Short mmCIF file of C-alpha atoms in Angstrom, two decimals:
data_model
loop_
_atom_site.label_atom_id
_atom_site.label_comp_id
_atom_site.label_asym_id
_atom_site.label_seq_id
_atom_site.Cartn_x
_atom_site.Cartn_y
_atom_site.Cartn_z
CA UNK A 1 9.86 23.68 18.25
CA UNK A 2 12.06 26.23 17.20
CA UNK A 3 11.71 30.04 17.99
CA UNK A 4 11.10 30.73 14.26
CA UNK A 5 8.15 28.15 14.19
CA UNK A 6 6.61 29.23 17.56
CA UNK A 7 6.63 32.76 16.01
CA UNK A 8 4.49 31.51 13.12
CA UNK A 9 2.07 29.59 15.19
CA UNK A 10 1.68 32.87 17.10
CA UNK A 11 1.11 34.98 14.27
CA UNK A 12 -1.25 32.49 12.50
CA UNK A 13 -3.55 32.16 15.58
CA UNK A 14 -3.98 35.86 15.86
CA UNK A 15 -4.84 35.82 12.27
CA UNK A 16 -7.43 32.98 12.75
CA UNK A 17 -8.81 34.91 15.79
CA UNK A 18 -8.91 38.24 13.87
CA UNK A 19 -10.89 36.61 10.83
CA UNK A 20 -13.41 34.96 13.19
CA UNK A 21 -13.96 38.08 15.03
CA UNK A 22 -14.36 40.05 11.84
CA UNK A 23 -17.28 37.74 10.65
CA UNK A 24 -18.77 37.99 14.17
CA UNK A 25 -19.26 41.60 14.45
CA UNK A 26 -20.10 41.84 10.60
CA UNK A 27 -17.38 43.86 9.61
CA UNK A 28 -15.89 45.07 6.33
CA UNK A 29 -15.05 41.50 5.48
CA UNK A 30 -18.53 40.27 5.56
CA UNK A 31 -19.31 43.12 2.97
CA UNK A 32 -16.45 41.93 0.98
CA UNK A 33 -17.69 38.28 0.96
CA UNK A 34 -21.29 39.26 -0.30
CA UNK A 35 -19.51 41.43 -3.10
CA UNK A 36 -17.59 38.87 -4.40
CA UNK A 37 -20.56 36.19 -3.96
CA UNK A 38 -22.77 38.92 -6.21
CA UNK A 39 -20.24 39.19 -8.55
CA UNK A 40 -20.96 35.23 -9.42
CA UNK A 41 -17.58 34.34 -10.76
CA UNK A 42 -18.54 31.25 -12.25
CA UNK A 43 -20.67 33.32 -14.59
CA UNK A 44 -17.96 35.72 -15.72
CA UNK A 45 -15.48 32.97 -16.82
CA UNK A 46 -17.81 29.73 -17.24
CA UNK A 47 -15.09 28.06 -19.66
CA UNK A 48 -13.00 27.16 -16.32
CA UNK A 49 -16.03 25.48 -14.78
CA UNK A 50 -15.57 22.11 -16.28
CA UNK A 51 -11.70 21.92 -15.19
CA UNK A 52 -12.37 23.55 -11.59
CA UNK A 53 -15.05 20.85 -11.11
CA UNK A 54 -12.30 18.12 -11.15
CA UNK A 55 -9.40 20.25 -9.40
CA UNK A 56 -11.49 20.78 -6.21
CA UNK A 57 -11.19 17.17 -5.89
CA UNK A 58 -7.80 17.85 -4.54
CA UNK A 59 -9.46 19.42 -1.43
CA UNK A 60 -11.90 16.61 -0.71
CA UNK A 61 -10.75 14.57 2.59
CA UNK A 62 -11.14 11.04 1.30
CA UNK A 63 -9.30 11.08 -2.44
CA UNK A 64 -6.41 13.06 -0.87
CA UNK A 65 -5.94 11.03 1.71
CA UNK A 66 -6.05 7.70 0.00
CA UNK A 67 -3.21 9.36 -2.42
CA UNK A 68 -1.02 10.66 0.15
CA UNK A 69 -1.47 7.86 2.57
CA UNK A 70 -0.26 5.60 -0.37
CA UNK A 71 2.88 7.41 -1.04
CA UNK A 72 3.61 7.74 2.78
CA UNK A 73 2.82 4.08 3.01
CA UNK A 74 5.23 3.11 0.73
CA UNK A 75 7.99 5.25 2.21
CA UNK A 76 7.28 3.48 5.72
CA UNK A 77 7.89 0.05 4.02
CA UNK A 78 11.26 1.36 2.30
CA UNK A 79 12.54 3.13 5.85
CA UNK A 80 11.18 0.37 8.10
CA UNK A 81 9.17 3.05 10.29
CA UNK A 82 6.09 4.28 11.05
CA UNK A 83 6.45 7.76 11.38
CA UNK A 84 5.08 9.08 8.01
CA UNK A 85 1.60 7.04 8.25
CA UNK A 86 1.44 8.28 12.17
CA UNK A 87 2.09 11.69 11.24
CA UNK A 88 -0.58 11.88 8.51
CA UNK A 89 -3.13 10.31 10.86
CA UNK A 90 -2.41 12.65 13.85
CA UNK A 91 -2.61 15.52 11.43
CA UNK A 92 -6.17 14.38 9.99
CA UNK A 93 -7.38 13.79 13.37
CA UNK A 94 -6.42 17.38 14.56
CA UNK A 95 -7.83 18.90 11.70
CA UNK A 96 -11.20 16.70 12.04
CA UNK A 97 -11.59 17.85 15.52
CA UNK A 98 -10.65 21.60 15.22
CA UNK A 99 -12.15 22.46 11.98
CA UNK A 100 -15.27 20.40 12.57
CA UNK A 101 -15.63 21.91 15.94
CA UNK A 102 -15.67 25.52 15.01
CA UNK A 103 -17.91 24.46 11.98
CA UNK A 104 -20.49 23.13 14.23
CA UNK A 105 -19.94 25.79 16.76
CA UNK A 106 -20.47 28.76 14.56
CA UNK A 107 -23.04 27.20 12.26
CA UNK A 108 -22.54 30.01 9.26
CA UNK A 109 -24.71 29.24 6.08
CA UNK A 110 -23.05 29.28 2.69
CA UNK A 111 -23.45 31.62 -0.22
CA UNK A 112 -26.13 29.46 -1.97
CA UNK A 113 -28.39 29.34 1.46
CA UNK A 114 -27.99 32.91 2.70
CA UNK A 115 -31.21 34.58 3.74
CA UNK A 116 -30.23 38.39 3.97
CA UNK A 117 -28.04 40.20 2.03
CA UNK A 118 -25.25 41.66 4.16
CA UNK A 119 -25.61 39.19 6.99
CA UNK A 120 -22.89 37.39 8.31
CA UNK A 121 -25.42 34.26 8.55
CA UNK A 122 -23.80 33.15 11.77
CA UNK A 123 -25.37 30.52 14.11
CA UNK A 124 -27.97 29.59 11.58
CA UNK A 125 -27.32 25.47 11.26
CA UNK A 126 -24.63 25.87 8.66
CA UNK A 127 -21.18 24.13 8.62
CA UNK A 128 -19.01 25.76 6.02
CA UNK A 129 -16.87 28.38 8.18
CA UNK A 130 -13.85 27.67 8.19
CA UNK A 131 -13.48 26.05 4.81
CA UNK A 132 -12.78 22.11 5.06
CA UNK A 133 -11.64 21.97 1.42
CA UNK A 134 -9.14 24.79 1.94
CA UNK A 135 -7.76 23.45 5.51
CA UNK A 136 -7.59 20.05 4.24
CA UNK A 137 -5.55 20.74 1.16
CA UNK A 138 -3.08 22.64 3.27
CA UNK A 139 -2.64 19.99 5.81
CA UNK A 140 -2.85 16.90 3.40
CA UNK A 141 -0.27 18.22 0.87
CA UNK A 142 1.64 20.06 3.57
CA UNK A 143 2.65 16.78 5.11
CA UNK A 144 4.82 15.94 1.98
CA UNK A 145 6.61 18.90 3.01
CA UNK A 146 6.70 18.63 6.55
CA UNK A 147 8.23 14.96 5.99
CA UNK A 148 10.83 15.83 3.50
CA UNK A 149 14.15 14.78 4.14
CA UNK A 150 16.40 17.48 2.50
CA UNK A 151 15.92 21.24 2.36
CA UNK A 152 15.60 21.16 -1.10
CA UNK A 153 12.71 18.86 -1.34
CA UNK A 154 11.14 20.86 1.27
CA UNK A 155 11.21 24.03 -0.51
CA UNK A 156 9.77 22.59 -3.62
CA UNK A 157 7.03 20.44 -1.98
CA UNK A 158 6.16 23.82 0.16
CA UNK A 159 5.67 25.86 -3.00
CA UNK A 160 3.77 22.63 -4.50
CA UNK A 161 1.33 22.26 -1.30
CA UNK A 162 0.63 26.29 -1.44
CA UNK A 163 -0.06 26.61 -4.86
CA UNK A 164 -2.51 23.45 -4.65
CA UNK A 165 -4.28 25.01 -1.21
CA UNK A 166 -4.44 28.33 -2.79
CA UNK A 167 -6.05 26.99 -5.98
CA UNK A 168 -8.38 24.80 -4.08
CA UNK A 169 -9.50 27.91 -1.80
CA UNK A 170 -10.29 29.96 -4.72
CA UNK A 171 -11.97 27.25 -6.47
CA UNK A 172 -14.48 27.13 -3.77
CA UNK A 173 -15.49 31.06 -3.97
CA UNK A 174 -15.47 30.54 -7.84
CA UNK A 175 -18.18 28.12 -7.84
CA UNK A 176 -19.91 29.63 -4.83
CA UNK A 177 -19.59 26.91 -2.05
CA UNK A 178 -17.76 29.27 0.39
CA UNK A 179 -17.40 32.89 1.29
CA UNK A 180 -14.02 34.36 0.86
CA UNK A 181 -13.61 34.66 4.61
CA UNK A 182 -14.32 30.81 5.05
CA UNK A 183 -11.04 30.10 2.48
CA UNK A 184 -9.02 32.60 4.89
CA UNK A 185 -9.79 30.84 7.77
CA UNK A 186 -9.40 27.63 6.19
CA UNK A 187 -5.79 28.49 4.94
CA UNK A 188 -5.19 29.72 8.93
CA UNK A 189 -6.73 26.41 10.47
CA UNK A 190 -4.50 24.17 7.94
CA UNK A 191 -1.38 26.09 8.81
CA UNK A 192 -1.81 25.76 12.59
CA UNK A 193 -2.03 22.23 12.48
CA UNK A 194 1.28 21.85 10.35
CA UNK A 195 3.11 24.15 12.69
CA UNK A 196 1.71 22.29 16.10
CA UNK A 197 2.77 18.84 14.48
CA UNK A 198 6.39 19.00 16.36
CA UNK A 199 4.70 19.04 20.02
CA UNK A 200 3.00 15.65 18.99
CA UNK A 201 6.26 14.32 17.81
CA UNK A 202 7.08 12.82 21.31
CA UNK A 203 3.46 10.82 21.14
CA UNK A 204 3.92 9.55 17.64
CA UNK A 205 7.38 8.05 18.79
CA UNK A 206 5.81 6.49 21.68
CA UNK A 207 2.91 5.08 19.56
CA UNK A 208 5.27 3.74 16.95
CA UNK A 209 7.36 2.01 19.89
CA UNK A 210 4.28 0.60 21.28
CA UNK A 211 2.96 -0.97 18.01
CA UNK A 212 6.38 -2.43 16.96
CA UNK A 213 6.11 -3.92 20.52
CA UNK A 214 2.77 -5.41 20.35
CA UNK A 215 3.98 -6.77 16.84
CA UNK A 216 6.83 -8.76 18.23
CA UNK A 217 4.49 -10.14 21.21
CA UNK A 218 2.11 -11.20 18.51
CA UNK A 219 4.86 -12.89 16.54
CA UNK A 220 6.30 -15.00 19.98
CA UNK A 221 2.82 -15.98 20.55
CA UNK A 222 2.41 -17.31 16.93
CA UNK A 223 5.86 -18.91 16.84
CA UNK A 224 4.89 -20.56 20.42
CA UNK A 225 1.50 -22.05 19.03
CA UNK A 226 3.21 -23.99 16.48
CA UNK A 227 4.65 -27.36 17.39
CA UNK A 228 8.58 -27.85 16.60
CA UNK A 229 9.53 -29.88 13.74
CA UNK A 230 10.74 -33.26 15.02
CA UNK A 231 14.24 -34.33 14.15
CA UNK A 232 14.64 -37.07 11.71
CA UNK A 233 15.39 -39.87 14.00
CA UNK A 234 14.82 -42.91 11.90
CA UNK A 235 12.53 -45.50 12.23
CA UNK A 236 10.78 -45.98 15.88
CA UNK A 237 11.09 -49.07 17.96
CA UNK A 238 7.48 -50.81 18.33
CA UNK A 239 6.81 -52.28 21.72
CA UNK A 240 5.37 -55.80 21.54
CA UNK A 241 4.44 -58.39 24.15
CA UNK A 242 7.29 -60.31 25.97
CA UNK A 243 6.06 -63.64 24.58
CA UNK A 244 6.01 -62.02 21.08
CA UNK A 245 9.53 -60.48 21.43
CA UNK A 246 10.87 -63.98 22.26
CA UNK A 247 9.50 -65.30 19.51
CA UNK A 248 10.78 -63.00 17.45
CA UNK A 249 14.43 -63.21 18.65
CA UNK A 250 14.40 -66.85 18.26
CA UNK A 251 13.44 -66.36 14.58
CA UNK A 252 16.43 -63.79 14.11
CA UNK A 253 19.01 -65.90 15.83
CA UNK A 254 17.95 -68.98 13.80
CA UNK A 255 18.17 -66.98 10.73
CA UNK A 256 21.44 -65.50 11.45
CA UNK A 257 23.03 -68.72 12.37
CA UNK A 258 25.23 -70.87 10.14
CA UNK A 259 23.91 -74.12 8.73
CA UNK A 260 24.79 -77.04 11.05
CA UNK A 261 27.38 -79.28 9.97
CA UNK A 262 26.42 -83.03 8.93
CA UNK A 263 27.08 -85.57 11.98
CA UNK A 264 29.14 -88.71 11.08
CA UNK A 265 28.21 -92.11 12.57
CA UNK A 266 29.94 -93.81 15.77
CA UNK A 267 32.47 -96.28 15.76
CA UNK A 268 30.28 -99.07 14.47
CA UNK A 269 30.40 -97.23 11.20
CA UNK A 270 26.76 -96.94 10.82
CA UNK A 271 26.82 -93.58 9.01
CA UNK A 272 23.89 -91.37 9.88
CA UNK A 273 23.28 -88.06 8.60
CA UNK A 274 22.16 -85.55 11.15
CA UNK A 275 18.93 -83.98 10.13
CA UNK A 276 19.02 -80.16 9.88
CA UNK A 277 17.12 -78.60 12.86
CA UNK A 278 15.41 -75.55 11.71
CA UNK A 279 12.28 -73.96 12.52
CA UNK A 280 12.43 -75.42 16.25
CA UNK A 281 11.03 -73.63 18.95
CA UNK A 282 13.13 -71.58 21.31
CA UNK A 283 13.63 -71.36 24.95
CA UNK A 284 13.25 -68.28 26.52
CA UNK A 285 16.85 -67.70 26.29
CA UNK A 286 16.86 -67.82 22.63
CA UNK A 287 18.37 -71.58 22.11
CA UNK A 288 16.52 -73.82 20.09
CA UNK A 289 14.50 -76.97 21.41
CA UNK A 290 14.52 -79.96 19.62
CA UNK A 291 11.09 -81.49 19.02
CA UNK A 292 9.45 -84.31 20.71
CA UNK A 293 10.58 -87.96 19.59
CA UNK A 294 14.08 -86.45 17.93
CA UNK A 295 16.97 -88.17 19.30
CA UNK A 296 19.59 -85.87 20.22
CA UNK A 297 23.25 -86.28 18.63
CA UNK A 298 25.47 -87.88 20.81
CA UNK A 299 28.44 -85.62 21.92
CA UNK A 300 32.17 -85.72 20.12
CA UNK A 301 34.39 -88.10 21.25
CA UNK A 302 37.13 -85.56 21.71
CA UNK A 303 34.87 -83.69 24.26
CA UNK A 304 35.30 -84.69 27.82
CA UNK A 305 32.65 -85.30 30.30
CA UNK A 306 30.94 -82.65 32.05
CA UNK A 307 32.19 -81.66 35.45
CA UNK A 308 30.54 -83.46 38.48
CA UNK A 309 28.59 -86.23 36.26
CA UNK A 310 29.82 -89.70 35.36
CA UNK A 311 31.21 -90.31 31.91
CA UNK A 312 28.67 -92.28 29.98
CA UNK A 313 30.22 -94.81 27.04
CA UNK A 314 29.37 -93.71 23.59
CA UNK A 315 27.16 -96.05 21.83
CA UNK A 316 27.08 -96.87 18.11
CA UNK A 317 24.87 -96.25 15.38
#
């Protein structure tokens, strides 16, 4: 908060209190309200009525909040920050609390429901003092100037927001929904909120940091819940019983072994062709076993006898 802003805030607050006091004591300001109301501007310039019925929508809280929130949401996405949206939300919250509390506390009736000429119509169950349309126009469109990033843009947007809020306030007087003092107090109420926003900047910054931290925690939780993708390690081995594993190893050994050579006959000359041994069952060690009733071929002549056993003669045929 600069000294200039603090001085503006103090002057606007004094003006706000003076308007409320002038209405409470039924001063000349209340008499001016009645003169403008009995003048009936909507009857003096009826050709403006159709246009001003649409123009006053620029002060309604719902449509204006949606329009400005869309623009500030786009800015937040481009700048990767939540500050524009948080500033808008803070200002609207302050507007609803402050203006709504004064409306309900003072309970002033509007021009269409006035019961006694010259009366301030205070504490009668109304809710129009200050003007909500006017205060909302000041705050909603003034936020654009408050969030401007260059001095030139701030000047232009300040002029635009002042023009819109001034027009909205006078339009409510034209159509007879507000007293002139309601509009004056609405301008002051909206300006007070804009001037007080720098005091809430630390809270806005902490809120933004907290939101980003919660987002990161949510992402970590969401990422930890997902199963990690398995690496492509090829086909996995299948565990088999021991007996099935032995049979499979024997079949693989028999398939990969070279074909057995033909055996010649012994010295007697009787040539006998050895039968190929395939498909025989295997020992646990993987060696094939000859089937029952089949004679094993004699050992080669050039091989010597096994150690530790007597040599046996080689029988022919």
